[in-house]
PDB file of C-alpha atoms and ligand atoms in Angstrom:
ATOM      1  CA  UNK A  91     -15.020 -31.903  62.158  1.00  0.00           C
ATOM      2  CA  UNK A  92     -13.477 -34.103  64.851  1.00  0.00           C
ATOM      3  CA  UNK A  93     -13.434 -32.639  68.619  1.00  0.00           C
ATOM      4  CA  UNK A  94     -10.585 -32.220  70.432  1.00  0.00           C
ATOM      5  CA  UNK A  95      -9.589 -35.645  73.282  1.00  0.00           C
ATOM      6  CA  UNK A  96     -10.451 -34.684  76.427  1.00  0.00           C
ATOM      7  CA  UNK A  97      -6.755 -34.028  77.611  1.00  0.00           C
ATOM      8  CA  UNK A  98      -6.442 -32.072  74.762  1.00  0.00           C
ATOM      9  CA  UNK A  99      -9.353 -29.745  76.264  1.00  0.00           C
ATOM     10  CA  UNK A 100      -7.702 -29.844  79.668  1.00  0.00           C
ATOM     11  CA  UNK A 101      -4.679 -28.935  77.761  1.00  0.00           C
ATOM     12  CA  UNK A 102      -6.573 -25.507  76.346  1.00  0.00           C
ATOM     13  CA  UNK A 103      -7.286 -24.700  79.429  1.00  0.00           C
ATOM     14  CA  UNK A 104      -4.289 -24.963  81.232  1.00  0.00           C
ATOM     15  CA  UNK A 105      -3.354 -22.305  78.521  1.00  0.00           C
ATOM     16  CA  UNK A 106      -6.112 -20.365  79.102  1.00  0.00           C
ATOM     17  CA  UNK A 107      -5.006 -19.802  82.674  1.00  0.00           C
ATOM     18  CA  UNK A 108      -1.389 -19.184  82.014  1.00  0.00           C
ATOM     19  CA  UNK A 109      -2.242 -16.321  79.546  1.00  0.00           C
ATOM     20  CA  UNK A 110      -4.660 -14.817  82.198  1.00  0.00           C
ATOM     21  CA  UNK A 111      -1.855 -13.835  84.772  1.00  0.00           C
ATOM     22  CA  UNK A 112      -1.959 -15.112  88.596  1.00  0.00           C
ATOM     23  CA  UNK A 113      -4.423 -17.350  87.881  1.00  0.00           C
ATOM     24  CA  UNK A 114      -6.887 -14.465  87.263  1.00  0.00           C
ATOM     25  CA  UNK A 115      -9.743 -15.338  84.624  1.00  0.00           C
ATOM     26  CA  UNK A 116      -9.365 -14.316  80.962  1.00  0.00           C
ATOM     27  CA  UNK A 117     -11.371 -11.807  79.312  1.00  0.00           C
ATOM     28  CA  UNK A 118     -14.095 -13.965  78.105  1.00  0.00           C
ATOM     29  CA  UNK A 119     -13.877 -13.458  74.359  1.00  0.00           C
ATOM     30  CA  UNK A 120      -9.916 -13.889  74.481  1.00  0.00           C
ATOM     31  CA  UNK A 121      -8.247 -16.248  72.479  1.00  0.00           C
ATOM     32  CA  UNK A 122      -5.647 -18.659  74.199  1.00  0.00           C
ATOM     33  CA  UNK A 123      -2.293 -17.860  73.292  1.00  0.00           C
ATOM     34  CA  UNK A 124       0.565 -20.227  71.655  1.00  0.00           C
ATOM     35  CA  UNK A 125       2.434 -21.647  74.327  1.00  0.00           C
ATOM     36  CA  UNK A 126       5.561 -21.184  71.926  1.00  0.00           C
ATOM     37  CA  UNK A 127       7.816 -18.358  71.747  1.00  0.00           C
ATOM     38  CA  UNK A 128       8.149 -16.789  68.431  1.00  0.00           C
ATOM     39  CA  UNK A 129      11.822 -18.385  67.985  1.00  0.00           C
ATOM     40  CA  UNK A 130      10.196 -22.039  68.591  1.00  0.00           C
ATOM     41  CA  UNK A 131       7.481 -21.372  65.994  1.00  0.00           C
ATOM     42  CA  UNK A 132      10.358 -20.745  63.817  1.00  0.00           C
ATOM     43  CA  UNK A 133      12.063 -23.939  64.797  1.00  0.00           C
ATOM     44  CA  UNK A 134       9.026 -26.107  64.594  1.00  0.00           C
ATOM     45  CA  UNK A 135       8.465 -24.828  60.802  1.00  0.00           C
ATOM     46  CA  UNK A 136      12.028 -25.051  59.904  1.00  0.00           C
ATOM     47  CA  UNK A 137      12.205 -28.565  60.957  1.00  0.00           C
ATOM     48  CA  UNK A 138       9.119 -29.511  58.897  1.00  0.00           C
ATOM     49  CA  UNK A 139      10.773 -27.929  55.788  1.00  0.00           C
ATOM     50  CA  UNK A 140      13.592 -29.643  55.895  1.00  0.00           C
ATOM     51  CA  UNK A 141      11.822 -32.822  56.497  1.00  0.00           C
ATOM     52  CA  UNK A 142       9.507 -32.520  53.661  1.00  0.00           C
ATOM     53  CA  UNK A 143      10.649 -29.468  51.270  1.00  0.00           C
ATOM     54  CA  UNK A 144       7.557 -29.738  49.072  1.00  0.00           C
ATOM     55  CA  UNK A 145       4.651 -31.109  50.255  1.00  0.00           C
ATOM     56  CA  UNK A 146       1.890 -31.877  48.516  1.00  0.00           C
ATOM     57  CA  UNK A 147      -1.835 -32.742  48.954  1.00  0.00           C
ATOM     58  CA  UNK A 148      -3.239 -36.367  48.014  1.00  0.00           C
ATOM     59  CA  UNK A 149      -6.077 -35.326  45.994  1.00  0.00           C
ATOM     60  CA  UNK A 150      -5.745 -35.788  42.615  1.00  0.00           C
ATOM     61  CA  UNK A 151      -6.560 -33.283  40.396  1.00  0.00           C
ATOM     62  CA  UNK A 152      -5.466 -31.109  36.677  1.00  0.00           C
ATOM     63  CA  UNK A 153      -6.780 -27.982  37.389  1.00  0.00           C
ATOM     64  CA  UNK A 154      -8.398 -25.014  40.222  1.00  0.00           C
ATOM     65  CA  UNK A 155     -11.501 -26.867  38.749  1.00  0.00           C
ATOM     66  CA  UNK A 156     -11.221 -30.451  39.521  1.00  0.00           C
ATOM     67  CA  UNK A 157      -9.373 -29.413  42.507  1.00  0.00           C
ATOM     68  CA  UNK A 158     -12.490 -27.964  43.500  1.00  0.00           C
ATOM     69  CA  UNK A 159     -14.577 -30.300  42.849  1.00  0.00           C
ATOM     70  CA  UNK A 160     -12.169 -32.998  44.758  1.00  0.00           C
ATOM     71  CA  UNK A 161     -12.242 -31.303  47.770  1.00  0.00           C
ATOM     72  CA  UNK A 162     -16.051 -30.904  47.845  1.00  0.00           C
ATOM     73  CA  UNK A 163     -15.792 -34.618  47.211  1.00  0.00           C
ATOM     74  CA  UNK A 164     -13.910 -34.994  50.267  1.00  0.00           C
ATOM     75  CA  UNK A 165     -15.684 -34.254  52.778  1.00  0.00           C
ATOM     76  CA  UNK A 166     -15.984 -36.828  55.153  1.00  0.00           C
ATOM     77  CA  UNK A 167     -14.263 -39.658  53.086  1.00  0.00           C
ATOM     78  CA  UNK A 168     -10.623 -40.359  52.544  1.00  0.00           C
ATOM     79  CA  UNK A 169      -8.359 -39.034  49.958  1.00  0.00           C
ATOM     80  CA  UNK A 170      -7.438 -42.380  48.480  1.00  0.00           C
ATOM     81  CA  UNK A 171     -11.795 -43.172  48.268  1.00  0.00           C
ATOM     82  CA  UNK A 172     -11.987 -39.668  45.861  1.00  0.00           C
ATOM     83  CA  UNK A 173      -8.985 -40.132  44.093  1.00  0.00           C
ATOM     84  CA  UNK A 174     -10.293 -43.624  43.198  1.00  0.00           C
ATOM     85  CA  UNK A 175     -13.468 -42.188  41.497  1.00  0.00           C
ATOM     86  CA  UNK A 176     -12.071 -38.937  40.434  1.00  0.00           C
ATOM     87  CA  UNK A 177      -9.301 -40.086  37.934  1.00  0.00           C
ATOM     88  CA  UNK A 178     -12.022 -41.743  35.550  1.00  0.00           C
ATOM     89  CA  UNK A 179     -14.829 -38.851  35.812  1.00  0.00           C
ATOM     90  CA  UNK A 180     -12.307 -36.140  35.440  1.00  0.00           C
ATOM     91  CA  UNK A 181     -10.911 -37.984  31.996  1.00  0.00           C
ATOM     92  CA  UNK A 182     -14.490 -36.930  31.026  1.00  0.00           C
ATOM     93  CA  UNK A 183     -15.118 -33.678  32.950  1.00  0.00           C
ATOM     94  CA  UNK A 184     -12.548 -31.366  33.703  1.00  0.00           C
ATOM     95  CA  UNK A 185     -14.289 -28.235  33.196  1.00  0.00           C
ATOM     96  CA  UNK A 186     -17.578 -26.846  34.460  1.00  0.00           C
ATOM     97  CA  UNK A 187     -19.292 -26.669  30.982  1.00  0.00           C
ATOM     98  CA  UNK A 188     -18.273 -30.509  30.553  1.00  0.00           C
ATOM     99  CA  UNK A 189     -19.407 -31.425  34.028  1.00  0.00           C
ATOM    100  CA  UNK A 190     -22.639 -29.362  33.450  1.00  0.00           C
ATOM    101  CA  UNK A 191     -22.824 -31.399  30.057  1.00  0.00           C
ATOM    102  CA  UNK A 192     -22.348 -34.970  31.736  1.00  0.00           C
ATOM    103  CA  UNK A 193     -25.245 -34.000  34.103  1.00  0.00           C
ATOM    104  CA  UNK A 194     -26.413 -35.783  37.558  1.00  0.00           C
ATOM    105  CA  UNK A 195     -27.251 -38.759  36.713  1.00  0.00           C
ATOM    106  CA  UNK A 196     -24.240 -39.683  34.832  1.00  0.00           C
ATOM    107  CA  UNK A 197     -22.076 -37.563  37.214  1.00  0.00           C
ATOM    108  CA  UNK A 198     -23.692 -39.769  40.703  1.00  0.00           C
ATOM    109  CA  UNK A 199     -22.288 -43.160  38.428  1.00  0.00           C
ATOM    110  CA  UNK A 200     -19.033 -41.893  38.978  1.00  0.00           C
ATOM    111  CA  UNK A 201     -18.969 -41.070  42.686  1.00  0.00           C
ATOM    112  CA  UNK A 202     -21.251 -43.409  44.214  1.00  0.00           C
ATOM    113  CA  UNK A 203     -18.043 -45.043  45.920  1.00  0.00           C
ATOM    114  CA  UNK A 204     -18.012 -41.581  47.557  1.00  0.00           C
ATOM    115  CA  UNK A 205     -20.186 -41.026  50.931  1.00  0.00           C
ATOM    116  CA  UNK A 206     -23.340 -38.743  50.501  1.00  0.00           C
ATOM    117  CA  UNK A 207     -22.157 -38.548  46.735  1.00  0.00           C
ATOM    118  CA  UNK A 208     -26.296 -37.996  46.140  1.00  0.00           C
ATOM    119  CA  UNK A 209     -25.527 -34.239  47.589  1.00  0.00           C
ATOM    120  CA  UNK A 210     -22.363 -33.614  46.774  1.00  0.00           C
ATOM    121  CA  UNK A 211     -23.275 -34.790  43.005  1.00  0.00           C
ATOM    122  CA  UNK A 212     -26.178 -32.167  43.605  1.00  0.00           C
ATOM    123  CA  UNK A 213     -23.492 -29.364  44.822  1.00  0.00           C
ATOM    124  CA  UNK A 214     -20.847 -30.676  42.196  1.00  0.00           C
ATOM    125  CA  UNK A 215     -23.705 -29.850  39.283  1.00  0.00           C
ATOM    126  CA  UNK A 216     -24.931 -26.281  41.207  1.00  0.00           C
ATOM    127  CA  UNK A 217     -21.173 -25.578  42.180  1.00  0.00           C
ATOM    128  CA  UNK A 218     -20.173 -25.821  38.303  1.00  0.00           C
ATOM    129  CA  UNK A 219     -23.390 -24.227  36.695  1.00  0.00           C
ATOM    130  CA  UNK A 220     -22.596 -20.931  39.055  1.00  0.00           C
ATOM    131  CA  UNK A 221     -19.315 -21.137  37.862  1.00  0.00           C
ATOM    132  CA  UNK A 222     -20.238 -20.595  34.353  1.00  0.00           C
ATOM    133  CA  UNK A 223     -22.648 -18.116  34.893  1.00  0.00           C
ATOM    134  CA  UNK A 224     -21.018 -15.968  37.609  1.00  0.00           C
ATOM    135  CA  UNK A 225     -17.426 -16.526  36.978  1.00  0.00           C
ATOM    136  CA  UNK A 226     -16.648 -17.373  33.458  1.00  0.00           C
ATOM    137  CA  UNK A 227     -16.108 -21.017  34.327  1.00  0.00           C
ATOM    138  CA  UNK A 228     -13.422 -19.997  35.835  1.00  0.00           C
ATOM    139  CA  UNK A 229     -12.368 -20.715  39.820  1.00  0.00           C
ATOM    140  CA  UNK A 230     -12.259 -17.550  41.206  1.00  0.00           C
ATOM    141  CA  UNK A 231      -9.552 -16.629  43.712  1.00  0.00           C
ATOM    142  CA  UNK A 232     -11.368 -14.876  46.350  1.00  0.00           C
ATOM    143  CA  UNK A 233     -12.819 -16.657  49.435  1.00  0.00           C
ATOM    144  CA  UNK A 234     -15.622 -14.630  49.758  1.00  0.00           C
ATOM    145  CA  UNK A 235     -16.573 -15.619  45.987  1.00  0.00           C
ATOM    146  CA  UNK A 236     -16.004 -19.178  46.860  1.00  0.00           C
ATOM    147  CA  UNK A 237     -17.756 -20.069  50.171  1.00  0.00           C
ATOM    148  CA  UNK A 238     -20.813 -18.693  48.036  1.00  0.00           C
ATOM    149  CA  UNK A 239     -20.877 -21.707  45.630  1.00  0.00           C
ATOM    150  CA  UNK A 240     -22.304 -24.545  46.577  1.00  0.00           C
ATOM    151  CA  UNK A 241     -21.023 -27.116  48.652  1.00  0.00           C
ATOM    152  CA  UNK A 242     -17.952 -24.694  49.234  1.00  0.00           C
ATOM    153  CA  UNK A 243     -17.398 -23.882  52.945  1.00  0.00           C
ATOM    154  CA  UNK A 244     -14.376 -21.871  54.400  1.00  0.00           C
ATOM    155  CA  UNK A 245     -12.142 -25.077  54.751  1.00  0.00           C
ATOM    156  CA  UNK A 246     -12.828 -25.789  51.054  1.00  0.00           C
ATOM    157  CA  UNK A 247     -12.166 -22.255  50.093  1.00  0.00           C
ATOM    158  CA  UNK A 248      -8.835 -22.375  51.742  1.00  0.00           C
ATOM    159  CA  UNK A 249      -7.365 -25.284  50.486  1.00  0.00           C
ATOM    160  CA  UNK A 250      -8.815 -24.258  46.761  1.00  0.00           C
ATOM    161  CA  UNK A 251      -6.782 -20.895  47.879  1.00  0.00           C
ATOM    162  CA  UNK A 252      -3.721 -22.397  48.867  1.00  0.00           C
ATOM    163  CA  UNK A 253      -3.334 -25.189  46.238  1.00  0.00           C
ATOM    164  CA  UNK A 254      -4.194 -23.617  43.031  1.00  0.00           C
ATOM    165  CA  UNK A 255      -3.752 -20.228  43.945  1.00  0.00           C
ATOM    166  CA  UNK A 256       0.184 -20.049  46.398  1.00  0.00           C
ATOM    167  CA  UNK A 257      -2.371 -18.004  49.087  1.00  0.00           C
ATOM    168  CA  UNK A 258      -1.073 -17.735  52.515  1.00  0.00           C
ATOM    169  CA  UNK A 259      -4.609 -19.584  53.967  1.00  0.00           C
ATOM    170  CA  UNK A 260      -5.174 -22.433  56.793  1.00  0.00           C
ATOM    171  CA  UNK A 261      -7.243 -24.767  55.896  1.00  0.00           C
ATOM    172  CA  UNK A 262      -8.082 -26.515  58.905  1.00  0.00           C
ATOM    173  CA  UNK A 263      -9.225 -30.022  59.089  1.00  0.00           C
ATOM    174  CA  UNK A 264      -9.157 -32.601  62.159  1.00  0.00           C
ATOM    175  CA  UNK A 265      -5.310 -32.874  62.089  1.00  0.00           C
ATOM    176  CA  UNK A 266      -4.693 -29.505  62.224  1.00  0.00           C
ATOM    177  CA  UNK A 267      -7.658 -28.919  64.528  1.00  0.00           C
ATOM    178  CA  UNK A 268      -5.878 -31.705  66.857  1.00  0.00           C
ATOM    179  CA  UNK A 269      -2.159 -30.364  66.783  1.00  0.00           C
ATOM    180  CA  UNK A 270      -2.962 -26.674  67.684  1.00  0.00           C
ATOM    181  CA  UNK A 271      -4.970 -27.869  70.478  1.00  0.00           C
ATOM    182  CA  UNK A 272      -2.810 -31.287  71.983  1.00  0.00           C
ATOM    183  CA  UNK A 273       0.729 -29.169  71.511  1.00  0.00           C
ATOM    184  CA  UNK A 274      -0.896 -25.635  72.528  1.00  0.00           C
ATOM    185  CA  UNK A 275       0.524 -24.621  69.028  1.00  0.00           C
ATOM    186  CA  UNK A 276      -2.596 -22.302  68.463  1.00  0.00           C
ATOM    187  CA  UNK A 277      -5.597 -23.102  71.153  1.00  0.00           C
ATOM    188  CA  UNK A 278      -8.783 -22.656  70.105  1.00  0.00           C
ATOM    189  CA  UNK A 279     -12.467 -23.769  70.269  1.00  0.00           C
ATOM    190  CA  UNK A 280     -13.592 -23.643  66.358  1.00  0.00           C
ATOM    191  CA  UNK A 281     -11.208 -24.628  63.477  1.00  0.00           C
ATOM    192  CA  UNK A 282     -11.148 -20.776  62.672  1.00  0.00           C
ATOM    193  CA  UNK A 283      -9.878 -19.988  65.836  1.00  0.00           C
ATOM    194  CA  UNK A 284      -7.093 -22.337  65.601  1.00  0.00           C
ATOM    195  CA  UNK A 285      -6.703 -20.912  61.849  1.00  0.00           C
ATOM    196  CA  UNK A 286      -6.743 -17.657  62.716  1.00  0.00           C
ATOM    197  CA  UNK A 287      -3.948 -18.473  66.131  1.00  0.00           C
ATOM    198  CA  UNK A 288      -1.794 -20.733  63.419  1.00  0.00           C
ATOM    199  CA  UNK A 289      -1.555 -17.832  60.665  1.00  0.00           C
ATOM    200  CA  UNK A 290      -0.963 -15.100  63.317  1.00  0.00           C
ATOM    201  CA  UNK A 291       2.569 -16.873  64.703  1.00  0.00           C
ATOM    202  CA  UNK A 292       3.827 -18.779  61.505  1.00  0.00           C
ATOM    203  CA  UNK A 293       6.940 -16.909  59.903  1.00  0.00           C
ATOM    204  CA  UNK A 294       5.519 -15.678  56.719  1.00  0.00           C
ATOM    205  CA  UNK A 295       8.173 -17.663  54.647  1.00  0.00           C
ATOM    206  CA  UNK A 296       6.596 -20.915  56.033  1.00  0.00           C
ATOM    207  CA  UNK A 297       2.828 -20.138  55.554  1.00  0.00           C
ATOM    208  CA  UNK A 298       2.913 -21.559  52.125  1.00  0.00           C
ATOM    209  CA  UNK A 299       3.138 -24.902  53.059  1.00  0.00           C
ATOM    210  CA  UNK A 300       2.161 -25.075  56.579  1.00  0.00           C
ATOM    211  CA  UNK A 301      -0.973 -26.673  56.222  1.00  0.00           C
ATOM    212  CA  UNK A 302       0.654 -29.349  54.303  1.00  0.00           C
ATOM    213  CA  UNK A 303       3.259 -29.769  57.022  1.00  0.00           C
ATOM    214  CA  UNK A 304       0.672 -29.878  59.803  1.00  0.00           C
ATOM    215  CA  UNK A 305      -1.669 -32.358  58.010  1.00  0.00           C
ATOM    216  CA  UNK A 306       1.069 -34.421  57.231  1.00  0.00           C
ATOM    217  CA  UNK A 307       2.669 -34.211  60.977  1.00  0.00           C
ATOM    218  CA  UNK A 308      -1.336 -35.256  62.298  1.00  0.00           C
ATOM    219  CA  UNK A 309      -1.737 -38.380  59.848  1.00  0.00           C
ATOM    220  CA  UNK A 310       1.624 -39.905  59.949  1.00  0.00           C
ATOM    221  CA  UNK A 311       3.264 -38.492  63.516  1.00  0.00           C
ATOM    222  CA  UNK A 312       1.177 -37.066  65.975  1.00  0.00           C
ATOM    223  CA  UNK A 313      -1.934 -39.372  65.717  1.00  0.00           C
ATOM    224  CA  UNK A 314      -5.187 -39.079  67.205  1.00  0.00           C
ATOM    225  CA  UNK A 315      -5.634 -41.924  69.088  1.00  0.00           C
ATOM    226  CA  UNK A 316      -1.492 -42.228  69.520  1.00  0.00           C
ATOM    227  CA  UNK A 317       0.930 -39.742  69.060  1.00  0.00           C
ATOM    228  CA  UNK A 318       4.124 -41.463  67.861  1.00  0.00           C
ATOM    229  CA  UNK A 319       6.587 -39.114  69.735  1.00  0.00           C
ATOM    230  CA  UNK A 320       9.475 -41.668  69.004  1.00  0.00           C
ATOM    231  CA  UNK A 321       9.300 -40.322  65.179  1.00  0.00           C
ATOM    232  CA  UNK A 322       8.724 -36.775  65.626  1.00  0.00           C
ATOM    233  CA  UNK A 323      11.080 -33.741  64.857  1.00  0.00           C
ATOM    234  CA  UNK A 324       9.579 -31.824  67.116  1.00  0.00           C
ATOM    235  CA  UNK A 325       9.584 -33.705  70.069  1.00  0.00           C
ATOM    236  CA  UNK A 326      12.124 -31.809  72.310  1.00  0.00           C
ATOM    237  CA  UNK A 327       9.522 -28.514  71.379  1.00  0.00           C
ATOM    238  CA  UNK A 328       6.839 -29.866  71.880  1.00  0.00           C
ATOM    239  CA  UNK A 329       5.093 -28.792  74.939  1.00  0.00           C
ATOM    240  CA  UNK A 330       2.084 -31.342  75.256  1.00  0.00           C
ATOM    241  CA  UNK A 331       2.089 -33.271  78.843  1.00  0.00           C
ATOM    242  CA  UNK A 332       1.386 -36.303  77.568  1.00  0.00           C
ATOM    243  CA  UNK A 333       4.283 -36.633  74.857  1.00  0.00           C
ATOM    244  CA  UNK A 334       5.799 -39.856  75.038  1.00  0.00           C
ATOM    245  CA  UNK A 335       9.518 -38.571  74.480  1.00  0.00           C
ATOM    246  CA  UNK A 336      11.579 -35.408  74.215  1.00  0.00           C
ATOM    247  CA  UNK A 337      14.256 -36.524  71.704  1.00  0.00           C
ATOM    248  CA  UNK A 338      13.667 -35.281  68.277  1.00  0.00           C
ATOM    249  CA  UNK A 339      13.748 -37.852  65.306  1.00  0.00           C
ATOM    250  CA  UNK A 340      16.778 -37.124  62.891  1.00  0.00           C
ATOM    251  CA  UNK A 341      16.022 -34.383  60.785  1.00  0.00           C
ATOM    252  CA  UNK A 342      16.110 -36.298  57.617  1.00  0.00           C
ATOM    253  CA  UNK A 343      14.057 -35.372  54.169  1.00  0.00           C
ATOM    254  CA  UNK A 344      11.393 -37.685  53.150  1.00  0.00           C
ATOM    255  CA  UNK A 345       8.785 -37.758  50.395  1.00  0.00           C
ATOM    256  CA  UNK A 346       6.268 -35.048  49.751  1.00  0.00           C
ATOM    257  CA  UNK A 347       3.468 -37.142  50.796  1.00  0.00           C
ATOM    258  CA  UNK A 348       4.532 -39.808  52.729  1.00  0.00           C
ATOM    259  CA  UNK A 349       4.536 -41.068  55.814  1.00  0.00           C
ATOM    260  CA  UNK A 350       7.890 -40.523  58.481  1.00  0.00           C
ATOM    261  CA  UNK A 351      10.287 -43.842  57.985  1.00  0.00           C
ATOM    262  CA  UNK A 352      10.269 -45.796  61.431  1.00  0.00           C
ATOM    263  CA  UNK A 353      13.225 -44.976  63.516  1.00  0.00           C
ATOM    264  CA  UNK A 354      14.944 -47.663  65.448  1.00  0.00           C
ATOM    265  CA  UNK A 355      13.420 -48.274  69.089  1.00  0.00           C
TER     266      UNK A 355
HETATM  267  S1  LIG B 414       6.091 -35.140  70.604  1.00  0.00           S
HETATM  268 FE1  LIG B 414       4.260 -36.416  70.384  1.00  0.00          FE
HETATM  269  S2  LIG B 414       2.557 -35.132  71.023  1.00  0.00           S
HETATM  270 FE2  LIG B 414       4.304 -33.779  70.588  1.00  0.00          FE
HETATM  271  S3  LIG B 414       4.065 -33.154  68.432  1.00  0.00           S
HETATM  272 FE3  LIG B 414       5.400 -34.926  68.481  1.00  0.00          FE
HETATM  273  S4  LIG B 414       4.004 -36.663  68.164  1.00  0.00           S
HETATM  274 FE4  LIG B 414       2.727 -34.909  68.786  1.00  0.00          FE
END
């Protein structure tokens, strides 16, 4: 999990300070608050809905199995890199008994594209094997029950949640990680911080798709190395320092997936 940019940190605690009061220090174990009023939340969200109605993730996948076993995949490599591997060895193994049944060996051929696919063909085998035996061979829907497989941490869990299940989870990753830091959306100094900030002030209506949104927002809009503020709904919200432009984008709906057409300079 990527760390924060530096002025992202200063950002924090510039937060941190304003929630204390006078300047007075914050109760150590106190979590920085949104910088956004409950009415701006709402905005923010709305905006994102209209802009992209139904999102969707990129991994590819036919059931809460595969899914599963995509997003263990995932870990540190791209979407498009699982994808690749995944629509052949999923022709061939979309179930736990048929995974268990192709076996390591055959399983690593598959996903060798895929970094540290050694392990994760390890946890892939483990992860569907426990399956079987604990579950039925069926994905069950309870976190707890998931982040005990192997290979499955809490991110995992909660997009496995959300996506094949309609729970109300964050799944936090390094976009999402970024935005509630740089924008002061939901502060915080672990992903589950910032996952447990972002599900305390999102409108319940919106928390079915928020992580979808914010992803989305990170890859295509606000970027790590370069926010592009000239293409972002939000920018007349948004309440980082080093924003580029305060004029929101038109509020126009794009693909589910895609990235935000280029407005005009
Ligand atoms: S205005 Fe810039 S920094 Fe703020 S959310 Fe949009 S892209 Fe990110």
């Amino acid at each position: 999990m990527a760390s924060p940019k530096s002025k992202d940190r200063r950002s924090v605690k510039r937060i941190s300070s304003a929630a204390s009061g006078n300047g007075a220090a914050a109760p150590a174990r106190r979590r920085p608050r949104s910088l956004y009023s409950a009415a701006e939340v709402r905005e923010i969200f709305r905006r994102f809905s209209v802009q992209r109605p139904e999102p969707k993730g990129e991994l590819e996948h036919v059931n809460p199995f595969t899914l599963l076993v995509a997003v263990v995949l995932s870990a540190q490599a791209t979407d498009a890199g699982v994808n690749k591997a995944t629509r052949a060895l999923f022709k061939v193994a979309d179930t736990p008994q048929k995974m268990l049944a192709l076996g390591e060996a055959k399983l690593g051929d598959y996903i060798r594209t895929i970094g540290l696919w050694r392990n994760k063909a390890k946890n892939v085998i483990a992860l569907s094997e426990a399956l079987i035996r604990g579950h039925g061979g069926k994905v069950p829907d309870d976190r707890d029950e998931l982040v005990k497989l192997p290979g499955v941490g809490r991110k995992t869990a909660n997009v496995v949640l959300n996506m094949a299940f309609g729970q109300h989870t964050m799944a936090v990753d390094t976009h999402i990680f970024r935005i509630g830091n740089r924008i002061g959306l939901a502060p915080g100094k672990t992903p589950e911080q910032v996952e447990q900030g972002l599900l305390a002030i999102i409108p319940d209506e919106y928390l079915r798709h928020a992580h979808h949104w914010l992803i989305l927002h990170g890859r295509y809009v606000c970027k790590a190395r370069k926010p592009e503020c000239r293409i972002c709904v939000i920018a007349d919200l948004c309440k980082y320092p080093g924003k580029t432009n305060d004029i929101p984008a038109p509020l126009v709906p794009i693909g589910a997936d895609g990235p935000v057409p280029a407005v005009a300079p």
